[in-house]
Coordinates of C-alpha atoms in Angstrom, one line a residue:
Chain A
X1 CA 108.0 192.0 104.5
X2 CA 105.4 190.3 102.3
X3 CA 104.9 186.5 101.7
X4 CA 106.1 187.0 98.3
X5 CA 109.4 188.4 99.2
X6 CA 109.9 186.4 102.2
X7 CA 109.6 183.3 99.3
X8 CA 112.2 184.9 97.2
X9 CA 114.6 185.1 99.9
X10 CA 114.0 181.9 101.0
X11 CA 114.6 180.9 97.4
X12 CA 117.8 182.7 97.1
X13 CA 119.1 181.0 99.9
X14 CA 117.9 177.6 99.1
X15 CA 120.2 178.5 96.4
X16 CA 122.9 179.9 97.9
X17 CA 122.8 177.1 100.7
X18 CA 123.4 174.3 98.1
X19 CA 126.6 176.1 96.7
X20 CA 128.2 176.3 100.1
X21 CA 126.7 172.4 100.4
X22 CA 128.6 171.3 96.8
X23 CA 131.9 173.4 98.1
X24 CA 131.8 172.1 101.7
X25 CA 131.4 168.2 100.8
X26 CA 135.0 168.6 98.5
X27 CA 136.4 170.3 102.0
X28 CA 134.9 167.4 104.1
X29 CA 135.8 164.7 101.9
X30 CA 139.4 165.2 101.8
X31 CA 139.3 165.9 105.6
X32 CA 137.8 162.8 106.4
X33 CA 140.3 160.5 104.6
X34 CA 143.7 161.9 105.3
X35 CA 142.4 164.9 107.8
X36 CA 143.6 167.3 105.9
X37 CA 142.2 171.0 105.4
X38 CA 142.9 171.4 101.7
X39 CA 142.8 175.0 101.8
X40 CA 143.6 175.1 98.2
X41 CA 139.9 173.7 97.7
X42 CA 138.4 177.0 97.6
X43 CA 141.0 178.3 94.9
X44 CA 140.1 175.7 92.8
X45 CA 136.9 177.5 91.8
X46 CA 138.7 180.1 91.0
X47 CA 140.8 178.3 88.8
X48 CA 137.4 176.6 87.0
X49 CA 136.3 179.8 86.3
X50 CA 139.1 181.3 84.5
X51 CA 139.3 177.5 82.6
X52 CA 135.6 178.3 81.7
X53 CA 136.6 181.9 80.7
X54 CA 139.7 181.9 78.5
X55 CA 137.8 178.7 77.0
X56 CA 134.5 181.1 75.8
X57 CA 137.0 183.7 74.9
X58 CA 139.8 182.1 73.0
X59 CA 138.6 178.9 71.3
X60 CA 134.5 180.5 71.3
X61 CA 133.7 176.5 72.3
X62 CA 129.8 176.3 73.2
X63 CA 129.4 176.9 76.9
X64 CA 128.1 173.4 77.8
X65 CA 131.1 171.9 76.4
X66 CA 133.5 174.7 77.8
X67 CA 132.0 173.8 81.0
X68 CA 132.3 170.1 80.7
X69 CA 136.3 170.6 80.2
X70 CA 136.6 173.5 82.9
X71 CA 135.5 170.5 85.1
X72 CA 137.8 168.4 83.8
X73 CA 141.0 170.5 83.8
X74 CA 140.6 171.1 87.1
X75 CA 140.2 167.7 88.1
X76 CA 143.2 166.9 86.8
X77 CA 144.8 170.2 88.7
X78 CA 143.5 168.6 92.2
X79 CA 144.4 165.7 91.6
X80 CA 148.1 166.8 90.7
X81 CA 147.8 169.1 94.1
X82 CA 147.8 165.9 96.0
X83 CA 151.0 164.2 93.9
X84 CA 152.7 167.1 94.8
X85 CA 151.9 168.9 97.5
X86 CA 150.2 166.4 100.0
X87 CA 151.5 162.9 99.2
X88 CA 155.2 163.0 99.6
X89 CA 153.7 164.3 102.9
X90 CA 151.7 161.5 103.5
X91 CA 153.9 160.6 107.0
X92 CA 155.1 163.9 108.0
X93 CA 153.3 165.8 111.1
X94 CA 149.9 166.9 110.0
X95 CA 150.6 170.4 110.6
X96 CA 153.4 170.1 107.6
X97 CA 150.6 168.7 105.1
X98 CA 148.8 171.8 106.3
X99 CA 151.1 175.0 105.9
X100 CA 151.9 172.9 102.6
X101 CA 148.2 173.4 101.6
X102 CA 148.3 176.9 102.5
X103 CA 151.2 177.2 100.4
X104 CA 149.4 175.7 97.0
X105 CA 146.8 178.0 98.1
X106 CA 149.0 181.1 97.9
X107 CA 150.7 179.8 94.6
X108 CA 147.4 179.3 92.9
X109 CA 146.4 182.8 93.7
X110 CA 149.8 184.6 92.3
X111 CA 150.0 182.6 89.6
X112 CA 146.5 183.5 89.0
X113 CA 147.6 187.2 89.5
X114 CA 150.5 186.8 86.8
X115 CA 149.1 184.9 84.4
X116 CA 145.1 186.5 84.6
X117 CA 145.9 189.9 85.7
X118 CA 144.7 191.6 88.6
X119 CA 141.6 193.4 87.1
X120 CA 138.0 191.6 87.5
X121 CA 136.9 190.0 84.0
X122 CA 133.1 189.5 83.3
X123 CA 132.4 186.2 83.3
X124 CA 129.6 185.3 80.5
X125 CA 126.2 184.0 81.7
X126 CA 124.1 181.7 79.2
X127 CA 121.6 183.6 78.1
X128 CA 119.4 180.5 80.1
X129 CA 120.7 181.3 83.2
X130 CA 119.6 184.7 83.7
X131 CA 116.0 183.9 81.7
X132 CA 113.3 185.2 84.6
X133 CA 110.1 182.7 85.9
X134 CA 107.5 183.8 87.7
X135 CA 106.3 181.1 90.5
X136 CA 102.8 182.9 91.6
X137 CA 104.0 186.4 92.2
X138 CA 108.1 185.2 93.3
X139 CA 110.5 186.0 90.1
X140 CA 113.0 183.3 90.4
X141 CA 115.9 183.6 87.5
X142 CA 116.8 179.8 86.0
X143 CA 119.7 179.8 87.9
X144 CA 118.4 180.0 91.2
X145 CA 116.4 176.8 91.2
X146 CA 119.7 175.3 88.5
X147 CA 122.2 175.2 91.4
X148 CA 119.9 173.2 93.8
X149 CA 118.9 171.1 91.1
X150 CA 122.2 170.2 90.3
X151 CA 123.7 170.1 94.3
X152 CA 121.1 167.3 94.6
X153 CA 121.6 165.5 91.7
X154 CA 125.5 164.9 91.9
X155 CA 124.6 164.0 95.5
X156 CA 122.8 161.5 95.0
X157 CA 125.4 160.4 93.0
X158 CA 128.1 160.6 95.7
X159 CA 125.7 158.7 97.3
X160 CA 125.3 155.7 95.1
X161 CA 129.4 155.8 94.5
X162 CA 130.4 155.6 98.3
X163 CA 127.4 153.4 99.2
X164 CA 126.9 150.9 96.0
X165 CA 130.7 150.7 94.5
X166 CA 133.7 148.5 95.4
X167 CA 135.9 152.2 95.2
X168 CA 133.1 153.8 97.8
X169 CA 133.4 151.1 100.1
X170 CA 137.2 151.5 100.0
X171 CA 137.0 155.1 100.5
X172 CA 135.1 154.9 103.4
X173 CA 137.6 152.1 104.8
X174 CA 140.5 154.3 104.3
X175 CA 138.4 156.9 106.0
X176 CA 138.1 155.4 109.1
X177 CA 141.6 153.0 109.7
X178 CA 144.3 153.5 107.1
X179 CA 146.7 150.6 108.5
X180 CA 143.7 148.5 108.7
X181 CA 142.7 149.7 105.0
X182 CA 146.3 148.8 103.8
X183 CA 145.8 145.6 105.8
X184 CA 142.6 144.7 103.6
X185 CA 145.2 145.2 100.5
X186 CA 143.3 148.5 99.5
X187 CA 145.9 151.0 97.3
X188 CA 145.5 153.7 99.8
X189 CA 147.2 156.0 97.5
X190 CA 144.9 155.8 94.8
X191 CA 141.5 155.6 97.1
X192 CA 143.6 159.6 98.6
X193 CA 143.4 160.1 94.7
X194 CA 139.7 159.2 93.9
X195 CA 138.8 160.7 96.5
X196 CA 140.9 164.1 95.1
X197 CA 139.1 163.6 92.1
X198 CA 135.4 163.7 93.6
X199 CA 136.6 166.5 95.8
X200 CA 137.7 168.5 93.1
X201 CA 135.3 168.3 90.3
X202 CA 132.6 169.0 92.8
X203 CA 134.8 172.6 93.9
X204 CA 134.9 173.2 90.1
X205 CA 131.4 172.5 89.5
X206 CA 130.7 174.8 92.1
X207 CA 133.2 177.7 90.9
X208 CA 131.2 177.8 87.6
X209 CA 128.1 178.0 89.2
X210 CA 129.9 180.9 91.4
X211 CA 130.9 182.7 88.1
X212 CA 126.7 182.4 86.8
X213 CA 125.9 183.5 89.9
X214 CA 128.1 186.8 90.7
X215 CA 129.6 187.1 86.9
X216 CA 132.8 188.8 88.2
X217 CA 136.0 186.7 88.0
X218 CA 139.8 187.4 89.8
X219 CA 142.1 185.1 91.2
X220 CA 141.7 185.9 94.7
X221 CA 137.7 185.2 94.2
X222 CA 138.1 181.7 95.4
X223 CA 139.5 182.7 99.1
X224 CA 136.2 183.7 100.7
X225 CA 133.7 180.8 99.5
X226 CA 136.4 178.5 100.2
X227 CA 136.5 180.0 103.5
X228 CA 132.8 179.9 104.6
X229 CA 132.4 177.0 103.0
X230 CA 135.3 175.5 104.6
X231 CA 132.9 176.7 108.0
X232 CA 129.7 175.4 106.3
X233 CA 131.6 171.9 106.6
X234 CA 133.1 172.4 110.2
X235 CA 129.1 173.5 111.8
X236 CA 128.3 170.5 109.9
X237 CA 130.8 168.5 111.8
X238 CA 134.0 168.3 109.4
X239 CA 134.1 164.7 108.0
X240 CA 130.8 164.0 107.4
X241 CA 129.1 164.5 104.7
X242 CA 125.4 165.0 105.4
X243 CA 126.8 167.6 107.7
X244 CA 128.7 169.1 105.2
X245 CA 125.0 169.6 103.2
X246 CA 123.4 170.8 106.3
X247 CA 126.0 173.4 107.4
X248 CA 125.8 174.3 103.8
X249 CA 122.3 175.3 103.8
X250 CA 122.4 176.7 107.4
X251 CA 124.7 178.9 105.9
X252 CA 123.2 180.3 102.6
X253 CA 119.9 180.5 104.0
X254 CA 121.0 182.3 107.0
X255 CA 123.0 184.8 105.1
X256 CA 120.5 185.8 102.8
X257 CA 117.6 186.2 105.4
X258 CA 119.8 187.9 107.8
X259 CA 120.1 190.5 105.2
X260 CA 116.2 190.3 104.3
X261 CA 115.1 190.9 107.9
X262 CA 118.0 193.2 108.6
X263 CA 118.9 195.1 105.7
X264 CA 121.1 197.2 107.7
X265 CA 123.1 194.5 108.5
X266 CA 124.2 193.7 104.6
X267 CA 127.7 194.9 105.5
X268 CA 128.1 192.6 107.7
X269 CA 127.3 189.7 105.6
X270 CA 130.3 188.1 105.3
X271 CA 131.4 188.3 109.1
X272 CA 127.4 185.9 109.8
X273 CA 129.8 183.1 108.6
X274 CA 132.5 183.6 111.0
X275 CA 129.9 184.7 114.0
X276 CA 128.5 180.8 113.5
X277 CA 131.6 179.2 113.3
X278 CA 132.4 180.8 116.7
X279 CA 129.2 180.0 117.9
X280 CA 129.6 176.6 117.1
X281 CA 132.8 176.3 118.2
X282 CA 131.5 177.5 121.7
X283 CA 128.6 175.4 121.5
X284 CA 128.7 172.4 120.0
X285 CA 132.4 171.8 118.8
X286 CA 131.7 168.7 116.8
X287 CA 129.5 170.4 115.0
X288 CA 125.7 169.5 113.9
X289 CA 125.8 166.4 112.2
X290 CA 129.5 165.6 113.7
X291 CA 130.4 162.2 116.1
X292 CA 132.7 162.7 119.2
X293 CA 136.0 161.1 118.2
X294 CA 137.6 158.9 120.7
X295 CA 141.5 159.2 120.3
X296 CA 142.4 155.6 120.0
X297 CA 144.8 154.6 122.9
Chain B
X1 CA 157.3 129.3 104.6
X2 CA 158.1 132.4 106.6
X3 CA 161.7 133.4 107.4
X4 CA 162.5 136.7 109.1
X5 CA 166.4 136.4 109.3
X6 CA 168.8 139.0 111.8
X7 CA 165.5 141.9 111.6
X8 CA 166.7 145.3 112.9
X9 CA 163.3 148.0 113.5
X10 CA 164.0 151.5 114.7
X11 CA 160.9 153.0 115.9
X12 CA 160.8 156.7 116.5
X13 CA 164.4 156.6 118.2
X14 CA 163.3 152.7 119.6
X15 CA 165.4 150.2 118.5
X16 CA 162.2 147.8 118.6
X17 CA 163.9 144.8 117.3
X18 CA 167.3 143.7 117.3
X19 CA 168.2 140.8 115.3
X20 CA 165.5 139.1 115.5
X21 CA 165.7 135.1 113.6
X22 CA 162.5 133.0 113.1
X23 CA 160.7 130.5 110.5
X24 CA 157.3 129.5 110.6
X25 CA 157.1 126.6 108.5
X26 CA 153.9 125.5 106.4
X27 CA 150.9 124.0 108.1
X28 CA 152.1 124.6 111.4
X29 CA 151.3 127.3 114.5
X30 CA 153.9 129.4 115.5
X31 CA 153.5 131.4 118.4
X32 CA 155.4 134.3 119.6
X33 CA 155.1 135.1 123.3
X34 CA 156.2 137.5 126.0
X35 CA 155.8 140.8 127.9
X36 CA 154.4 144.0 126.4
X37 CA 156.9 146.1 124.5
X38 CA 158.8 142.7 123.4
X39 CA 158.3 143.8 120.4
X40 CA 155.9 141.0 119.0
X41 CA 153.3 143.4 117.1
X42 CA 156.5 145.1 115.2
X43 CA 157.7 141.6 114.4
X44 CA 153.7 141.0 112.9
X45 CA 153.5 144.8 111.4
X46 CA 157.4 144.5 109.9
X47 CA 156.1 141.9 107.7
X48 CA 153.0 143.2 106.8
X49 CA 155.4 146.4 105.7
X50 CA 153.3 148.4 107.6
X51 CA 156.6 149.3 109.8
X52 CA 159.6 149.5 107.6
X53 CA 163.1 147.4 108.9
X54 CA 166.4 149.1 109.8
X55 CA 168.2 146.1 108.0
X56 CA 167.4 142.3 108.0
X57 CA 165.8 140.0 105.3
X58 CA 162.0 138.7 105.7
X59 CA 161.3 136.1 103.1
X60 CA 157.7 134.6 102.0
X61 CA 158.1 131.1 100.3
X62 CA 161.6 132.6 98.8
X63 CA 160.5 135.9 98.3
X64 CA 162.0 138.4 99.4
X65 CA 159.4 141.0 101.7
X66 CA 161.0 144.2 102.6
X67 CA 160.8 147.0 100.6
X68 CA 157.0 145.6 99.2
X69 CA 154.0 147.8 99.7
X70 CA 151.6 146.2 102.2
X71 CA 149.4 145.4 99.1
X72 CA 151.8 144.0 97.3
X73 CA 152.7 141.8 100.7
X74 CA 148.5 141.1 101.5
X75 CA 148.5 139.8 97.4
X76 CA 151.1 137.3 98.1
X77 CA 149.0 135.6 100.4
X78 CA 149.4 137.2 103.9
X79 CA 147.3 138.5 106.1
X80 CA 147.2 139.6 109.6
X81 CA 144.3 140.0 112.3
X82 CA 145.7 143.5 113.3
X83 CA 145.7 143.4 117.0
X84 CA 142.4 145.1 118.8
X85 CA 140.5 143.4 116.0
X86 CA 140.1 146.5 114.0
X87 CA 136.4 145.6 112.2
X88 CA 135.4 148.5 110.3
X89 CA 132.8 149.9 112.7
X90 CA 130.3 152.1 110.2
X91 CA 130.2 149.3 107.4
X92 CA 128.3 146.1 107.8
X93 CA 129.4 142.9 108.2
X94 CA 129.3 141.7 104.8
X95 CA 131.0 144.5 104.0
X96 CA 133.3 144.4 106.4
X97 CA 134.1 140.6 104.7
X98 CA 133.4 141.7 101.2
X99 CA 136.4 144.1 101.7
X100 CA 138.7 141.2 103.2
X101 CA 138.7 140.1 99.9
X102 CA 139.3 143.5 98.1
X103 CA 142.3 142.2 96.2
X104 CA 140.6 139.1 94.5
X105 CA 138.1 139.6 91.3
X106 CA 137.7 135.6 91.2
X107 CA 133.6 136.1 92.0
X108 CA 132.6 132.2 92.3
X109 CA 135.6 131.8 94.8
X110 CA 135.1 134.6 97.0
X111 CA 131.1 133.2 97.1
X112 CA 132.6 129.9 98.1
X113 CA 134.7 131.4 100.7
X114 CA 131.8 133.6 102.0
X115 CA 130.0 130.6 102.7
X116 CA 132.8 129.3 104.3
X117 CA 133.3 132.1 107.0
X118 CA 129.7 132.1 107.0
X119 CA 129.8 128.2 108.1
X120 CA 132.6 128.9 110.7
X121 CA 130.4 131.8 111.8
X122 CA 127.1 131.5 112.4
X123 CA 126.8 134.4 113.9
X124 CA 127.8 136.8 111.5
X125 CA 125.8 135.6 109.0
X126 CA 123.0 136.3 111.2
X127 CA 124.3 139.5 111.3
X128 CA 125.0 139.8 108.0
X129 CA 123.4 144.0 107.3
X130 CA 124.3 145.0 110.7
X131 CA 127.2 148.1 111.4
X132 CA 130.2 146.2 112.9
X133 CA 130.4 148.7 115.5
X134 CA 127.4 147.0 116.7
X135 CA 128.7 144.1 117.4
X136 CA 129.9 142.2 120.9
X137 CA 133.6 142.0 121.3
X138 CA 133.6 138.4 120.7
X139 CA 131.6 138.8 117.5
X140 CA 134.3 141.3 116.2
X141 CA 137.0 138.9 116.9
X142 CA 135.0 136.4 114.9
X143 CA 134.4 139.2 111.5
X144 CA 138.3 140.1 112.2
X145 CA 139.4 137.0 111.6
X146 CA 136.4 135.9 109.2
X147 CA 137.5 138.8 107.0
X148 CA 141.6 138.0 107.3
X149 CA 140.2 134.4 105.1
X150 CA 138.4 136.3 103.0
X151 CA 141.4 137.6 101.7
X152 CA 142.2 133.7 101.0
X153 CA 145.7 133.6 102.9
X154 CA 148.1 131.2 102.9
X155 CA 149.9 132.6 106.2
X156 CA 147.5 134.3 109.0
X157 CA 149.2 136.5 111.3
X158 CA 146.7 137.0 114.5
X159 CA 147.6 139.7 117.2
X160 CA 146.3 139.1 120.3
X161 CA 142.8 137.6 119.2
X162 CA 142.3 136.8 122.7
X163 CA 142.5 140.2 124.2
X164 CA 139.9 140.9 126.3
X165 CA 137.5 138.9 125.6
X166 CA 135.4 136.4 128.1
X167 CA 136.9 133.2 128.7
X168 CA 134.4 131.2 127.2
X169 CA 135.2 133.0 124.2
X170 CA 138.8 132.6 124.7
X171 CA 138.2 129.5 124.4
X172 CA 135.9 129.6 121.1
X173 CA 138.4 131.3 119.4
X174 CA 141.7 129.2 120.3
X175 CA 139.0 126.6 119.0
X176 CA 138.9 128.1 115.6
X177 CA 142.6 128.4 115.4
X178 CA 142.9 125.3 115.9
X179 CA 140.6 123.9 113.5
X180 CA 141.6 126.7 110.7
X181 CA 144.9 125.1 110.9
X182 CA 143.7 121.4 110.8
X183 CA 142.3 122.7 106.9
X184 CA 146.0 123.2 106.1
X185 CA 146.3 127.0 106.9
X186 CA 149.9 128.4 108.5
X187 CA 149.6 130.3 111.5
X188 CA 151.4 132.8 113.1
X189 CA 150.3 133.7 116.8
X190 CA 150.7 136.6 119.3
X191 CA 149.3 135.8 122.9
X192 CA 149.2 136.9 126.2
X193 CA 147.6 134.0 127.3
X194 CA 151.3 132.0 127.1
X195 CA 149.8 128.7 128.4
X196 CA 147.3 128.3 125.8
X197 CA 149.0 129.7 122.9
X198 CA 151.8 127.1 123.8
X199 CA 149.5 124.1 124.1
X200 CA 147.9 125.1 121.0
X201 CA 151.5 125.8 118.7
X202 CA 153.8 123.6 117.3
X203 CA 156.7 125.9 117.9
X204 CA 157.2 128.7 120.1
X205 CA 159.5 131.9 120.4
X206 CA 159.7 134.1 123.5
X207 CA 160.8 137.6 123.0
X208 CA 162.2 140.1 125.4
X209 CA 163.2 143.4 124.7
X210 CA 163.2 142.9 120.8
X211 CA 165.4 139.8 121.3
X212 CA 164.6 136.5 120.7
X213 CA 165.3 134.7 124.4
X214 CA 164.0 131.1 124.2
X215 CA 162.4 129.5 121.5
X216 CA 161.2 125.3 121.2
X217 CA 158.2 123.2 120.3
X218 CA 155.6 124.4 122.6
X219 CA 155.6 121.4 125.1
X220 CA 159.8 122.4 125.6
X221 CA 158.5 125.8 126.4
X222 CA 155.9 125.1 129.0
X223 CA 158.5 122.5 130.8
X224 CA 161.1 125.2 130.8
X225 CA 161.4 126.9 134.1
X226 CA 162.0 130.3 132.8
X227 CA 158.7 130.3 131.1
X228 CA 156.8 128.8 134.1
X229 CA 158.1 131.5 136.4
X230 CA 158.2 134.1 134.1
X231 CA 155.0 133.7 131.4
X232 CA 152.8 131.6 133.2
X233 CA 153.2 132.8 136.6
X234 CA 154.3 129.6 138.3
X235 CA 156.3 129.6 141.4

């Protein structure tokens, strides 16, 4: 392997690694607050995707504004998850809130099946996207340096909101001690919401860039990023969100030059993201970035 | 001030509390003593509405409690030292306090009362940028209870602030309830340490098994001869 292609690989999954990183902080997010594996997370990209879609297709909106209201809409969808399916939950056993998240999961991929259809649409790329730059002798498509750019941007805006704002400080309260929270006369429910909202704009941020990046939509196409990137949180140490970043880019970047150095191996490119998880699992169970958590006697 | 009037708690198939009849009236220290599983914390949490009552009536200066969200209740001008101290452990201290007064948006006061804590507390302002978790025990107890008056309470409900902390400390912080109260504010006490908490309080009520089994001013409990034997370990 040359320099030059080792660089494009490594740029690919740069790339690749900050998806995983946007998907996994939504996954970590809500886990850390009411310890929940939203498993619906993943098929919210899914959902931002089609949003994005019927929006080019049927209204023929410019795809910067289409985007803009994917995002929105599926806020709004996430958010409404959690009225329904999570909050009148908020005292059962945490298994219940969890099968219930399975659940939306499964709902949002039928109804996806019924209302989309089953057949793969092709989802339109910007014409900016795909436009090809040559750094030295490494070809790198807009895209592939976009999605980093824009993983690090909205982090440091997650950043500045749960480190600089009255609602961050709350939401990393509620994290910790909700009683105590409630105590401090913090609206739990609507820190769970906010914290919904972040969660799931940043999954249907990410579900857009999915669609640029493998322009082939169906309603199960959510399952498998939310899966690895549900395991890009938990290597990262689930609940924190640095870890959620790192796991992220351990991840894309190990995926992509697993199949650079073996090429034979490209089948098995999915199955590298389960292999870690075990590994970690085995190894370091808190994961890399993750704190031992005393159960409080 | 307070009144909690014939309180019935169920608690996971528990019948925590049963009937349970007290007042706390304003400017005064009430203390509520006896053994673990008396059910003193679910008297403190009940009103907070962190626990919710079978049946009973809890009333704040006429108002009636039950039923109100905690934030609701913590608005009306309650607050409680939860027991253990509970400081928010990865935020600083001034966060930590900042938050105490999460409910109020009246800037120039919650500066005023800042200062305040920061007077009582020389310590944490010191302190100030450090992570709570940081902190000694003692110094915990002091940001638990420096953030309960941020919250500018006109009832403070402490749980055990005493709890396992050095003596000297002990006594530092039966100081500060003491000289909270002389600046007007109502107290409502849980202690193990019985003989201090009585010499402190104006009133006292003993609880066993979620029943209320004596109650007096404190100098009537610490001459009665159950409480001697029982609570203070007297022969």
């Amino acid at each position: 392997m040359t320099l030059t292609e080792f660089l494009q690989h490594l740029a690919n999954g740069i790339s690749l690694g900050s998806l995983y990183a946007l998907i996994a902080i939504g996954y970590t997010m809500v886990y850390g607050i009411i310890r929940l594996v939203n498993f619906a997370h993943g098929d919210l990209l899914m959902v931002a995707t089609y949003m994005a879609f019927y929006g080019m297709l049927l209204f023929s909106l410019p795809w910067p504004l289409v985007f803009i209201l994917a995002v929105i809409l599926t806020t709004v969808m996430g958010v409404t998850i959690e009225r329904v399916a999570y909050r009148p939950l908020r005292d059962a056993p945490r298994i219940t809130v969890l099968i219930s998240a399975i659940g939306v999961s499964f709902l949002l991929q039928n109804l996806g099946l019924v209302v989309f259809g089953g057949r793969s649409k092709a989802f339109y790329v910007p014409p900016f996207f795909a436009t090809i730059n040559h750094i030295g002798e490494t070809a790198v498509p807009n895209l592939v340096w976009f999605i980093p750019l824009v993983t690090v941007a909205l982090l440091m805006i997650l950043m500045h909101l749960l480190y600089r704002t009255r609602i961050g400080m709350a939401m990393r309260a509620v994290a910790r001690d909700l009683d105590t929270a409630r105590l401090m006369a913090i609206d739990v429910d609507q820190v769970i919401s906010f914290t919904f909202v972040v969660g799931s704009s940043l999954a249907a941020v990410g579900g857009l860039m999915w669609g640029l990046k493998f322009p082939q939509i169906n309603p199960l196409m959510g399952a498998m990023p939310g899966l690895k990137c549900f395991i890009a949180a938990v290597i990262g140490g689930i609940g924190n969100i640095s870890g959620a970043v790192a796991g992220g880019f351990v991840l894309g970047v190990g995926e992509i030059l697993l199949v650079a150095f073996f090429p034979d191996l490209a089948g098995y490119r999915d199955a590298f993201a389960f292999v870690l998880l075990i590994l970690t699992l085995l190894i370091r169970p808190t994961g890399l970035l993750g704190e031992r958590v005393a159960e409080k006697v | 001030m307070l009144k909690i009037r014939d309180l019935n708690v169920h608690y996971g198939g528990i019948h925590a509390l049963k009937g349970i009849n007290l007042s706390v009236p304003e400017g005064r220290i009430v203390t509520l003593i006896g053994a673990n599983g008396a059910g003193k914390s679910t008297t403190l949490r009940t009103v907070c509405g962190l626990v919710k009552p079978s049946n009973g009536e809890i009333s704040f200066c006429g108002e009636s409690l039950v039923g109100q969200k905690t934030t609701a209740i913590i608005k009306k001008g309650i607050t409680m030292v939860p027991e253990g101290r509970r400081v928010f452990p990865d935020l600083t201290v001034h966060e930590n306090l900042v938050l105490g007064a999460y409910a109020r948006h009246d800037h120039k006061a919650i500066e005023e009362d800042m200062e305040r804590v920061n007077t009582l507390f020389p310590r944490l302002k010191e302190r100030r940028d450090q992570l709570a978790g940081t902190l000694s025990g003692g110094e915990q107890q002091m940001l638990a209870v420096g953030r309960a008056l941020m919250s500018r309470p006109r009832l403070l409900m402490m749980d055990e602030p005493s709890l396992g902390l050095a003596p000297v400390l002990v006594q530092d912080i039966f100081n500060i309830i003491h000289r909270i109260n002389n600046e007007g504010m109502t107290i409502l006490l849980i202690e193990q340490n019985a003989k201090a908490a009585l010499e402190l309080a104006d009133y006292g009520y003993v609880l066993e098994t979620g029943c209320v089994a004596l109650s007096g001013t404190g100098q009537e409990l610490l001459a009665d001869d159950r409480v001697r034997k029982v609570y203070l370990g007297e022969s």
